[in-house]
Short mmCIF file of C-alpha atoms and ligand atoms in Angstrom, two decimals:
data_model
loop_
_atom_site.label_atom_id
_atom_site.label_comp_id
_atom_site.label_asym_id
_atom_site.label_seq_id
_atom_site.Cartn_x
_atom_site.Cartn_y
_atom_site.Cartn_z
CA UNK A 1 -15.14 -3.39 26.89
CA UNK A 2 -13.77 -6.72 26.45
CA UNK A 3 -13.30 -8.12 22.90
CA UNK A 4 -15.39 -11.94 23.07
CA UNK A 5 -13.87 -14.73 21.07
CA UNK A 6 -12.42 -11.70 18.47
CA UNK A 7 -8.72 -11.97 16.87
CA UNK A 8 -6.70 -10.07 15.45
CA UNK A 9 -4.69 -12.22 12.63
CA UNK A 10 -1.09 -10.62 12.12
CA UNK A 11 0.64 -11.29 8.54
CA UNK A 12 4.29 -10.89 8.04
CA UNK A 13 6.00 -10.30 4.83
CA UNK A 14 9.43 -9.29 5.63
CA UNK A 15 10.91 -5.70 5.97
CA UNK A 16 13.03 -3.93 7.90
CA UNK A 17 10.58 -4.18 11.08
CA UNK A 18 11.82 -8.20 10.91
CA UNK A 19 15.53 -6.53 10.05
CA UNK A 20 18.58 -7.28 12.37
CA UNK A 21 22.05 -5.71 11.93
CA UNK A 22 25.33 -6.62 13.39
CA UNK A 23 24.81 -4.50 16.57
CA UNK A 24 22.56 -2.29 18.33
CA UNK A 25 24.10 0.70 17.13
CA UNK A 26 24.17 -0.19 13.32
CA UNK A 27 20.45 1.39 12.17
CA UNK A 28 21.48 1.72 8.27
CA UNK A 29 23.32 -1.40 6.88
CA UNK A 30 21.10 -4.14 7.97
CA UNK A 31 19.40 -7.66 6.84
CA UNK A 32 15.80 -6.72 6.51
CA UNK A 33 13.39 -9.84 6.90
CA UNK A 34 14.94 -11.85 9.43
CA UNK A 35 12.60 -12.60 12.70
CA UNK A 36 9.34 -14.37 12.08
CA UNK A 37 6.00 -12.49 12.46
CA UNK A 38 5.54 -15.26 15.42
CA UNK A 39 8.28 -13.17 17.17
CA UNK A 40 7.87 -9.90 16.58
CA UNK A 41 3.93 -10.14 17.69
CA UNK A 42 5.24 -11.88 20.74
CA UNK A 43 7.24 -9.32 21.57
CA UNK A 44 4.34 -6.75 22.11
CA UNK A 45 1.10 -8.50 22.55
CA UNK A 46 2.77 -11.40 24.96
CA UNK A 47 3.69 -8.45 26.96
CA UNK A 48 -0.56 -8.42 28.01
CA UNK A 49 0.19 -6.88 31.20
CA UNK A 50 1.78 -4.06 28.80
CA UNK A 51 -1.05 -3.57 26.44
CA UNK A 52 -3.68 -1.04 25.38
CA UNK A 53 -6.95 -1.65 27.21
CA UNK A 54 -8.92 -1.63 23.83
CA UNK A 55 -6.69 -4.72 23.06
CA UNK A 56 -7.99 -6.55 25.91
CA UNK A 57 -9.73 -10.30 25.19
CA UNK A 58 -8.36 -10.18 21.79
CA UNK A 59 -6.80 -13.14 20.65
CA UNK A 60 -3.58 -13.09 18.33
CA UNK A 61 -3.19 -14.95 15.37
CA UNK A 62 0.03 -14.94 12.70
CA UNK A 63 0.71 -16.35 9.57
CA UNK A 64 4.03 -15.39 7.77
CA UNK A 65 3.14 -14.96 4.29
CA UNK A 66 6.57 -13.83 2.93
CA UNK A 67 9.82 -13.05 4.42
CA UNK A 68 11.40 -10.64 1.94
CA UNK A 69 13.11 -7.10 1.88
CA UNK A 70 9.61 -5.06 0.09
CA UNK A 71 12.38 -3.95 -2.92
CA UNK A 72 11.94 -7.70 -4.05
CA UNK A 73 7.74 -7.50 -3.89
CA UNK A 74 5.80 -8.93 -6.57
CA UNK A 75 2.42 -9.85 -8.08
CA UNK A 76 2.95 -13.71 -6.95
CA UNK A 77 3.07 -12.34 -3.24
CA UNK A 78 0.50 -9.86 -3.70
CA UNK A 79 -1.55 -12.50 -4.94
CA UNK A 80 -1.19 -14.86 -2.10
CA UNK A 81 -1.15 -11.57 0.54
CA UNK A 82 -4.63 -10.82 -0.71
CA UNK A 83 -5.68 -14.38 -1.01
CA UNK A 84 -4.77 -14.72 2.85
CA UNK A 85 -6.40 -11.14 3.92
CA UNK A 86 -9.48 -12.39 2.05
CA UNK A 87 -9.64 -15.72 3.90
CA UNK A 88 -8.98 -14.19 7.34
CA UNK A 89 -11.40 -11.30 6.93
CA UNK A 90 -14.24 -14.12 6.17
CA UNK A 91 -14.25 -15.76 9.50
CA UNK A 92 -16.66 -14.17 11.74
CA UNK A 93 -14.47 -14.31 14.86
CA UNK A 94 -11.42 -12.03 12.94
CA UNK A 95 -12.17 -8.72 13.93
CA UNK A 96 -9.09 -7.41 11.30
CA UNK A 97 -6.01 -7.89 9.79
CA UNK A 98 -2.74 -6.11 10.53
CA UNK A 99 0.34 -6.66 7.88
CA UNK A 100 4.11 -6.12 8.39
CA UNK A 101 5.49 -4.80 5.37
CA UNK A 102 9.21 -3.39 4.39
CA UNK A 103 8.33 0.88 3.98
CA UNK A 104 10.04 0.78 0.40
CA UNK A 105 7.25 -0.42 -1.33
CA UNK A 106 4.28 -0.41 1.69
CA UNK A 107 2.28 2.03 -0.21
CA UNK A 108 1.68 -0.28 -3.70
CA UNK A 109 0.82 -2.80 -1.71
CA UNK A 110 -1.76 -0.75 0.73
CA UNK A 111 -3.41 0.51 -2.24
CA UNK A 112 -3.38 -2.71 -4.33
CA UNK A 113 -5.34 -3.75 -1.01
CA UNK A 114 -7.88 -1.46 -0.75
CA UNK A 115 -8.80 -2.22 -4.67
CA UNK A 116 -9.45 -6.11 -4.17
CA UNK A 117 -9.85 -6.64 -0.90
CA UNK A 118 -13.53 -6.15 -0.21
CA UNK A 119 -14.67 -7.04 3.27
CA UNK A 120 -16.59 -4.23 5.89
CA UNK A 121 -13.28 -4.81 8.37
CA UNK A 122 -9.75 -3.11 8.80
CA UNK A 123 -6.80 -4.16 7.11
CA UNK A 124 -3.77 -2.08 9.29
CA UNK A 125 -0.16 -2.03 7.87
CA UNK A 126 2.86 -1.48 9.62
CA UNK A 127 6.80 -1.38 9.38
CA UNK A 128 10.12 0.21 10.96
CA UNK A 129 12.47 2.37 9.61
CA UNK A 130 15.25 0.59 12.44
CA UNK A 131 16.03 -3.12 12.64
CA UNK A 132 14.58 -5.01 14.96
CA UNK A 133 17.45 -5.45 17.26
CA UNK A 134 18.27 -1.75 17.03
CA UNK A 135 18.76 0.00 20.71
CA UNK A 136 15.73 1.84 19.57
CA UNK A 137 13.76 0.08 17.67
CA UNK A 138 11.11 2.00 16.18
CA UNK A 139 9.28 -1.40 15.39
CA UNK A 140 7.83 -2.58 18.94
CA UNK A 141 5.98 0.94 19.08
CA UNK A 142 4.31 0.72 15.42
CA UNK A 143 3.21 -2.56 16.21
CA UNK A 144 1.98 -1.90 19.27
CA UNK A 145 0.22 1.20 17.39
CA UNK A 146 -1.08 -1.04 14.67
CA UNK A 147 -3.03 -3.15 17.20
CA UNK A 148 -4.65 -0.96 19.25
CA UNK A 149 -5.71 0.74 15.76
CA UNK A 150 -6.75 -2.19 14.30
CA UNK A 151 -8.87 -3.00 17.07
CA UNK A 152 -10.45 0.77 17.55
CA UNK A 153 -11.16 0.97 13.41
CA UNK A 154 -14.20 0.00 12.39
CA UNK A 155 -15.74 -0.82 8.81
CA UNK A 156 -13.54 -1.63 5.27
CA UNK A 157 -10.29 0.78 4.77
CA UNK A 158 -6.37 -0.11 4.49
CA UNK A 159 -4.49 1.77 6.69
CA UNK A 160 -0.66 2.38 7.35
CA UNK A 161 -0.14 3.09 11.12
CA UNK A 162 4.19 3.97 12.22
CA UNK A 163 5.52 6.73 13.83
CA UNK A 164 2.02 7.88 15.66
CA UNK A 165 0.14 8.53 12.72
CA UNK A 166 -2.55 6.55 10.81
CA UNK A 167 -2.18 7.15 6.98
CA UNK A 168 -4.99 6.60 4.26
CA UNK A 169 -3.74 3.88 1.54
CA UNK A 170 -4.83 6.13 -0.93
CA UNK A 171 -2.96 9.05 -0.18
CA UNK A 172 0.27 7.64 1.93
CA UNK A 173 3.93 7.06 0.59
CA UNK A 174 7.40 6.99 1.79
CA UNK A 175 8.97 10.56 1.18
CA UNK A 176 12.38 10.25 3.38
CA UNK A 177 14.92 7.69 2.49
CA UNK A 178 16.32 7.25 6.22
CA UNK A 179 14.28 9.60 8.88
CA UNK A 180 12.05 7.89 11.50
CA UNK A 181 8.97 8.95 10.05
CA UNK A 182 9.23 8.12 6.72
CA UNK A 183 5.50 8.52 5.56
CA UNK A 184 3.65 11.62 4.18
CA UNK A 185 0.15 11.75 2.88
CA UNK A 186 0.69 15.20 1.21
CA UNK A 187 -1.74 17.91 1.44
CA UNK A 188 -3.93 15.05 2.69
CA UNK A 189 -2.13 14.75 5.74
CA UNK A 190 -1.96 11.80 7.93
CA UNK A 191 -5.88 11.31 8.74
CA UNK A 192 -5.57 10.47 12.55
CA UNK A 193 -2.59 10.37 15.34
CA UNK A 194 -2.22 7.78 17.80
CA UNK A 195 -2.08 9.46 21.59
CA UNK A 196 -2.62 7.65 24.95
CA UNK A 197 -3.55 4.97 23.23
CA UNK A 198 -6.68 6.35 21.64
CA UNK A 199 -7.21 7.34 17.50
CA UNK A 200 -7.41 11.02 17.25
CA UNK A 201 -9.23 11.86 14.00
CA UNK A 202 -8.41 14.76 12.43
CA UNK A 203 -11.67 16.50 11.69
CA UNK A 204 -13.51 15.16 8.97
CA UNK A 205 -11.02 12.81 7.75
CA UNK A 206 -12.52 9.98 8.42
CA UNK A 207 -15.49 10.60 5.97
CA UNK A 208 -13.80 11.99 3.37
CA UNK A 209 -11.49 8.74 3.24
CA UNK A 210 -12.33 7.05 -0.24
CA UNK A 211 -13.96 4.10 0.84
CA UNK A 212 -16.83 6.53 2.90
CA UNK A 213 -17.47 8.30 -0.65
CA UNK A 214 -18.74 7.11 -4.12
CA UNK A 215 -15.83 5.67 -5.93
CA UNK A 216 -14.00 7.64 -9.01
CA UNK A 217 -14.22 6.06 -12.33
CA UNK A 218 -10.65 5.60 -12.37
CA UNK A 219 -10.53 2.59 -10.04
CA UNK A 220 -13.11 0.06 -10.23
CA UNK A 221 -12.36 -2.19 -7.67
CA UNK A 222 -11.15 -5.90 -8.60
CA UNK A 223 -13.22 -8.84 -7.27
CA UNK A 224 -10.45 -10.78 -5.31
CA UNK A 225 -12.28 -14.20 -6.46
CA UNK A 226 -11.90 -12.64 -10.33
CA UNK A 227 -8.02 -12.14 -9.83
CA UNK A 228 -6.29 -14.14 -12.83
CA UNK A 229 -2.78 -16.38 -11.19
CA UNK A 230 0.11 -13.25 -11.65
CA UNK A 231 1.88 -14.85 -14.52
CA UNK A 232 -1.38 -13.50 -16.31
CA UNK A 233 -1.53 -10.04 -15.37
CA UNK A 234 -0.84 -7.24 -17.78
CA UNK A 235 2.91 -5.57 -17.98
CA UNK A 236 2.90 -2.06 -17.00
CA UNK A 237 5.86 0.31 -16.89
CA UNK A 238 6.48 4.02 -15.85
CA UNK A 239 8.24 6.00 -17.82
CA UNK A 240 8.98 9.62 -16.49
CA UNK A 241 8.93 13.14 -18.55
CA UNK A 242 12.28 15.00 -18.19
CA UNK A 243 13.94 17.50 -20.49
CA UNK A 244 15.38 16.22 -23.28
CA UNK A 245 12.37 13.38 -23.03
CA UNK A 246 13.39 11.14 -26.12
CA UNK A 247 10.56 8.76 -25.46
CA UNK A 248 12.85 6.21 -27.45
CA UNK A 249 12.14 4.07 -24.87
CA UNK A 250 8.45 4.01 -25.78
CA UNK A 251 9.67 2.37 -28.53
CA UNK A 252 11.69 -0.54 -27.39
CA UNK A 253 8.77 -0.83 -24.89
CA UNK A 254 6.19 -1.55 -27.68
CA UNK A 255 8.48 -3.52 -29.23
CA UNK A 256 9.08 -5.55 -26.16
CA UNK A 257 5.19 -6.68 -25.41
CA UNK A 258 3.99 -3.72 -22.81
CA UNK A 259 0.74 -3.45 -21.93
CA UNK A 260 0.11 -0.19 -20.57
CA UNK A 261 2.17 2.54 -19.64
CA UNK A 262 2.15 5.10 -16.66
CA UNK A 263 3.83 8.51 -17.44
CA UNK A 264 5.47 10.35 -14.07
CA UNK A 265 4.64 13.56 -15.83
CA UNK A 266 6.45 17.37 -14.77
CA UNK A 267 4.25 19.60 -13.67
CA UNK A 268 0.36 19.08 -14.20
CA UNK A 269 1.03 15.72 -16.18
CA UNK A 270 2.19 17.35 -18.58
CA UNK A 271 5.28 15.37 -21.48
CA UNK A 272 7.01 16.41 -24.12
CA UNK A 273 6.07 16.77 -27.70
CA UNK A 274 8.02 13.78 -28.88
CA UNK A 275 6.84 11.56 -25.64
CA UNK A 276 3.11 12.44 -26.71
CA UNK A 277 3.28 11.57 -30.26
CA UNK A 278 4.98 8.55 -28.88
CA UNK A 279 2.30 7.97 -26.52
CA UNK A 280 -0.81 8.41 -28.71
CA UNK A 281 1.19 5.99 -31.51
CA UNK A 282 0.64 3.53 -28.43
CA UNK A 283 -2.34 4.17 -27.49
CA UNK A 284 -3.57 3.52 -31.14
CA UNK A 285 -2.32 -0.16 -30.80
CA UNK A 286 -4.47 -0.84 -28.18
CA UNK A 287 -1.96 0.24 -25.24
CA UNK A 288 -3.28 1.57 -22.79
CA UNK A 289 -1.91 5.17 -21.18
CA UNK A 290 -2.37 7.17 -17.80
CA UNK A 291 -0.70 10.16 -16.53
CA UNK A 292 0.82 11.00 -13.44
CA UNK A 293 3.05 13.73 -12.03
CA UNK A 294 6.74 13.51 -10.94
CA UNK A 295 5.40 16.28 -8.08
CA UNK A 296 4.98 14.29 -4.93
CA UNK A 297 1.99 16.54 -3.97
CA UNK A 298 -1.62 17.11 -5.35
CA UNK A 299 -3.67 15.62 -7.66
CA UNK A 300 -3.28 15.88 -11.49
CA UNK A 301 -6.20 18.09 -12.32
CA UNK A 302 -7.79 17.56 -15.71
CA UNK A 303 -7.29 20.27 -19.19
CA UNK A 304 -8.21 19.84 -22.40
CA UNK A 305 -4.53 19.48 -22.89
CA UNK A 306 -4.77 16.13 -21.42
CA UNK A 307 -4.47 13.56 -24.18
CA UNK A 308 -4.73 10.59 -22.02
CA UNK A 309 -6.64 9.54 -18.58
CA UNK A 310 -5.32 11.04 -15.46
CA UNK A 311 -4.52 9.47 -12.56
CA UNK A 312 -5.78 12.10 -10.23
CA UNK A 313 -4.36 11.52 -6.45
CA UNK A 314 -2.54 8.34 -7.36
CA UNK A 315 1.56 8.72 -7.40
CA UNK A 316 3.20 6.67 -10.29
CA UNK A 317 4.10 3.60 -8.62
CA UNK A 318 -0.07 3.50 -7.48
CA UNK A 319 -1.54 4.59 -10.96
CA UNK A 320 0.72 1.63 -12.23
CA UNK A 321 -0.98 -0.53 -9.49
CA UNK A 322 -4.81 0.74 -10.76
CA UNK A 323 -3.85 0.22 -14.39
CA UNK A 324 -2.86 -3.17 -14.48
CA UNK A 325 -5.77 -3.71 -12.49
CA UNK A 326 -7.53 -1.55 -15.32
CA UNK A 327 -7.06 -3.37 -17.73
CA UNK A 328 -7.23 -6.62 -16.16
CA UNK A 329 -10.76 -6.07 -15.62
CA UNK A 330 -11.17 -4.87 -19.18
CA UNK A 331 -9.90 -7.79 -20.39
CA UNK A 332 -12.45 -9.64 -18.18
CA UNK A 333 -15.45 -8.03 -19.36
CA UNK A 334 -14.06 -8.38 -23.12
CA UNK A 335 -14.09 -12.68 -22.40
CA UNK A 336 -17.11 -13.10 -20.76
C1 LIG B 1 12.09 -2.93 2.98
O1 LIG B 1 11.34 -2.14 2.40
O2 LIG B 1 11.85 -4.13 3.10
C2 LIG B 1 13.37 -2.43 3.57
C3 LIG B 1 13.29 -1.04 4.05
C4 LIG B 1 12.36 -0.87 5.21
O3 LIG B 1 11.56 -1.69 5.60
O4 LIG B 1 12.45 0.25 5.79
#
């Protein structure tokens, strides 16, 4: 079936997919975020001769909205990244949005997606673990990968296609420093695989994916059009439960202005005596507290132990994301 008059818009912010190194055999010390998104789409979908058939009669679009190594993300990009996925998603003739993004920090921003982003079309993200001019380049293939997905998904969802597999935002995040598929969605698992072209669900994934079910009370969603400019959003920090936990950190952290704070907890969520007094001194002046766990598998099931909210699926770096977004909205509903 050809796709009439429908594009595919392709947004590049940097990473090691846009990385070059000094030779072809050099695949660890490298320059991430050097060739423009212009390029690297070239490089696959001018290749139309080359291409998946769902892919055929698209048109491609790109817009390079950073150009930065993900380590040095932050909120001012974000805001702009989901200011541009919003305004792309609105035209009728964009069919969905596919994002080139470093792998260090791909996962905050797929899931800060999926909270504000809120159109009924796919938003695809995809990176390289090899730079660019790498004799084997694992980038060409994800983006390749990425399109075709994009173009076979249907309905809202943020997605991370690389390496053959198509993670959930909710559930993916980089687990290996260096290996070629970095990516993990723990006892999730990667939802679908990408063979002869063609998404292979894995069964049942698809409907259990979040945005198919009712949505926890953990994360309301954040109206895009709502979003106060970054310099305005709320400071949150993760602090992490270890033995000998002296939580004097806490401390200098009140002290210091913080607005919430995200606990990497061992085990279940739990934290040590002195980190919980800590923690419930902070919560008393109005800071506001959510658990995690330091285990990179499982969700963070609810005890009456629990002093504080729980962050459920959500690693650290994500529950961070869905607090400040927390209490941004709380602070919205408190001024109007
Ligand atoms: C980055 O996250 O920008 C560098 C590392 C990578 O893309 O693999």
């Amino acid at each position: 079936m050809q796709a009439k008059n429908q594009k595919i818009v392709v947004l590049g912010t940097g990473g090691t997919i846009a990385g070059e190194s000094n030779s072809e055999n050099e695949g660890l010390a490298y320059q991430a975020a050097q060739r423009s998104i212009h390029d690297l789409t070239q490089a696959v979908a001018g290749k139309s001769q080359a291409l998946p058939e769902a892919l055929n009669g698209f048109q491609f679009d790109t817009e390079q909205v950073s150009q930065i190594d993900s380590k040095d993300m932050d909120f001012s990009i974000w805001y702009q990244l989901a200011q541009r996925c919003d305004h792309w998603l609105s035209q009728p003739d964009v069919h969905s949005v596919v994002i080139t993004h470093g792998t260090d920090t791909l996962e905050e921003t797929a899931y800060f997606l999926s909270r504000v982003v809120q159109h009924k079309k796919p938003i695809v993200l995809t990176c390289a673990m090899r730079p660019a001019n790498f004799k084997d380049a694992d980038g060409p293939q994800n983006m390749r990968d990425a399109l075709n997905a994009a173009s076979q998904l249907k309905g809202q969802g943020v997605w991370l296609v690389a390496a053959g597999e198509i993670h959930h935002s909710q559930y993916v995040q980089k687990v290996h420093p260096t290996r070629l598929n970095a990516f993990d969605s723990g006892e999730w698992g990667p939802v679908a695989h990408m063979h002869d072209d063609q998404i292979h669900w894995r069964r049942g994934a698809f409907e259990s994916c979040p945005q198919n079910q009712l949505k926890s009370g953990m994360n309301p969603g954040m109206d895009i059009h709502a979003l106060p400019l970054p310099k305005e959003w709320p400071w949150v920090e993760i602090i992490t439960n270890h033995v000998h936990s002296t939580a004097k950190h806490v401390q200098v952290l009140l002290d210091a202005g913080v607005d919430g704070l995200v606990v990497a907890g061992t085990g279940n969520g739990s934290i040590s005596r002195v980190t919980k007094e800590a923690l419930l001194k902070a919560q008393t002046m109005g800071i506001e507290v959510c658990l995690a766990s330091r285990c990179n598998q499982g969700p963070v099931v609810q005890t009456p132990n629990h002093a504080f909210e729980i962050a459920k699926e959500l690693n650290p770096a994500k529950a961070r994301v869905a607090l400040v977004l927390n209490i941004m909205s709380k602070k919205q509903s408190q001024n109007n």
